[in-house]
Amino acid sequence: MRTELSFATLAGIETELLAVLATDTQTAKGPDAKPAPLLLTNDKAVQAAAAAVLASGEYKAGANETLLLHAPAGLKAKRLLIVGVGKQAKVTVHSVRNAAGTATRFAKPRAIRELTFALPVADSLPIGPSMRAAVEGAFVGDFDPDTYRSDRKDLSVRSFTVAAGAGADKSAVEVAFGEGVIVGESQNFTRSLVNEPGNKLTPTIFGQRAAAMAQEAGLACEVYSTEKLHELKMGAFWSVSQGSAEPPALIVMRYEPKGVTDGPVLGLVGKGITFDSGGISLKPGDNMEKMKYDMAGGAAMMGAMRAIALLKPNVRVIGIVCASENMPDGKAQKPGDVQTAMSGKTIEIINTDAEGRLVLADGLSYAKQLGATHLIDAATLTGACVVALGMINAGAFSNDDATFDKFNEALATSGEKFWRLPLGDEYADMIKSDIGDIKNTGGRWGGAITAAEFLKVFAEDTPWIHLDIAGMAWVEESKPYIAKGPSGVAVRSILEWVRSYGK
Ligand code: BES
Ligand code: MN
Ligand code: ZN
């Protein structure tokens, strides 16, 4: 998708489709209350073109509710699309992100390949953040997952223009626009990886994709395999890989801005299970195909590293992805086995399906060995997290309030929903082992928390955040602004958290 920025007046823009936002200002309640949509533009010609239909009472401007006018009077645009952002009091830049996605997804099935999005004008919508959100939203909306369909029609929007308005502060708007492109493309890069089936994206291929991205974005990148795992004594990581015919990949990406030699080193660690069958503790067949997206945490780290490389914050960052399959085999690990992690801690394997925490344990230790002073991990780690928070919020955990506060602030920019869940010694007790130091499951209750407690053992005293994105990495039902399929969750939030250390 090509993106452009325009400072022309809306009425004069020649385009296949001009999208303008509207908010619902209705305050009266009851069956007779008439819809009161308000266009979020100062352009008199656009207001005139939409006046009659907005007065008709047929359109409410509910969130992502659309209304199309052909040949709008007084405008050079061929079509005028009004996209609702819902109740006026609740409108935020995140509504703008979704509205831009909705406009894009409106255009695609109608083979409208080019559209212009009018940046909304409202007191509650700061221009820079709205601009960035609009561009991100357009990229999010443009993505469809049907890459292997042989009769696939490429319906991507070819050209997306944001009309910032004639009076806009050019330099501020240009910076935000550029950021939106980088972030939107990076999130879609992550989504395209998550979308790949396990046979097309083995750990080795995952490593190759990381290396190619790193080369393009200007990151240092090394991809290791079995030998390196043995050399580093990554007994936890290897225990997951040992039962697979596909070798593991230990992917290390480094962002080292020139002149930055002290201050924090941020370690980003992602779970990269390219297929999770459960191993010997085999999963039931129903929905097992979904477990191709068990590398979404790793892919999120790659997308974040891409955006970091291009946006160049003043802080050093190391990205580590622990990529492996989890398969049953004669060589696979068994329940009851005891493994020794890189840190020296011994782990009793209760359930081979609790594999994510095993690969992450050694990934966290390695990030620390490479100098990370702060850690963040992302993983499709537990079904229990989905039970707790549904598919609305992802889970978040931390051993350090100050570090978590920074992450929470990042959410205001990213618009992503993470809910902090507790840790505590009583939960840590649930993963004590009779034979070794810890066991890899803590029973049925509080499963997302005991998984986090397991990781905390390896983060040790280093400030650390754990993101459980099991319920959020895959969109189960299409929405007006995003297709069913991989979401790219966590890329934007991790990026903003990183930037908060080096702006
Ligand atoms: N990859 C799964 C978790 C998952 C579940 C991701 C649903 C996405 C959607 C993970 O490896 C797993 O199998 N976890 C087990 C842990 C249990 C054995 C303690 C689970 O959640 O059931
Ligand atoms: Mn599993
Ligand atoms: Zn898994």
Coordinates of C-alpha atoms and ligand atoms in Angstrom, one line a residue, residues 271 276 278 283 294 326 353-355, ligand 2:
K271 CA 8.1 -17.5 22.2
D276 CA 2.6 -26.8 19.2
G278 CA 1.5 -30.5 22.9
K283 CA -3.4 -31.8 22.5
D294 CA 2.1 -20.3 18.8
N326 CA 6.8 -29.0 19.9
D353 CA 2.4 -29.0 26.5
A354 CA 3.7 -26.4 28.9
E355 CA 6.6 -25.8 26.5
Ligands
MN2 MN 1.7 -26.1 24.6

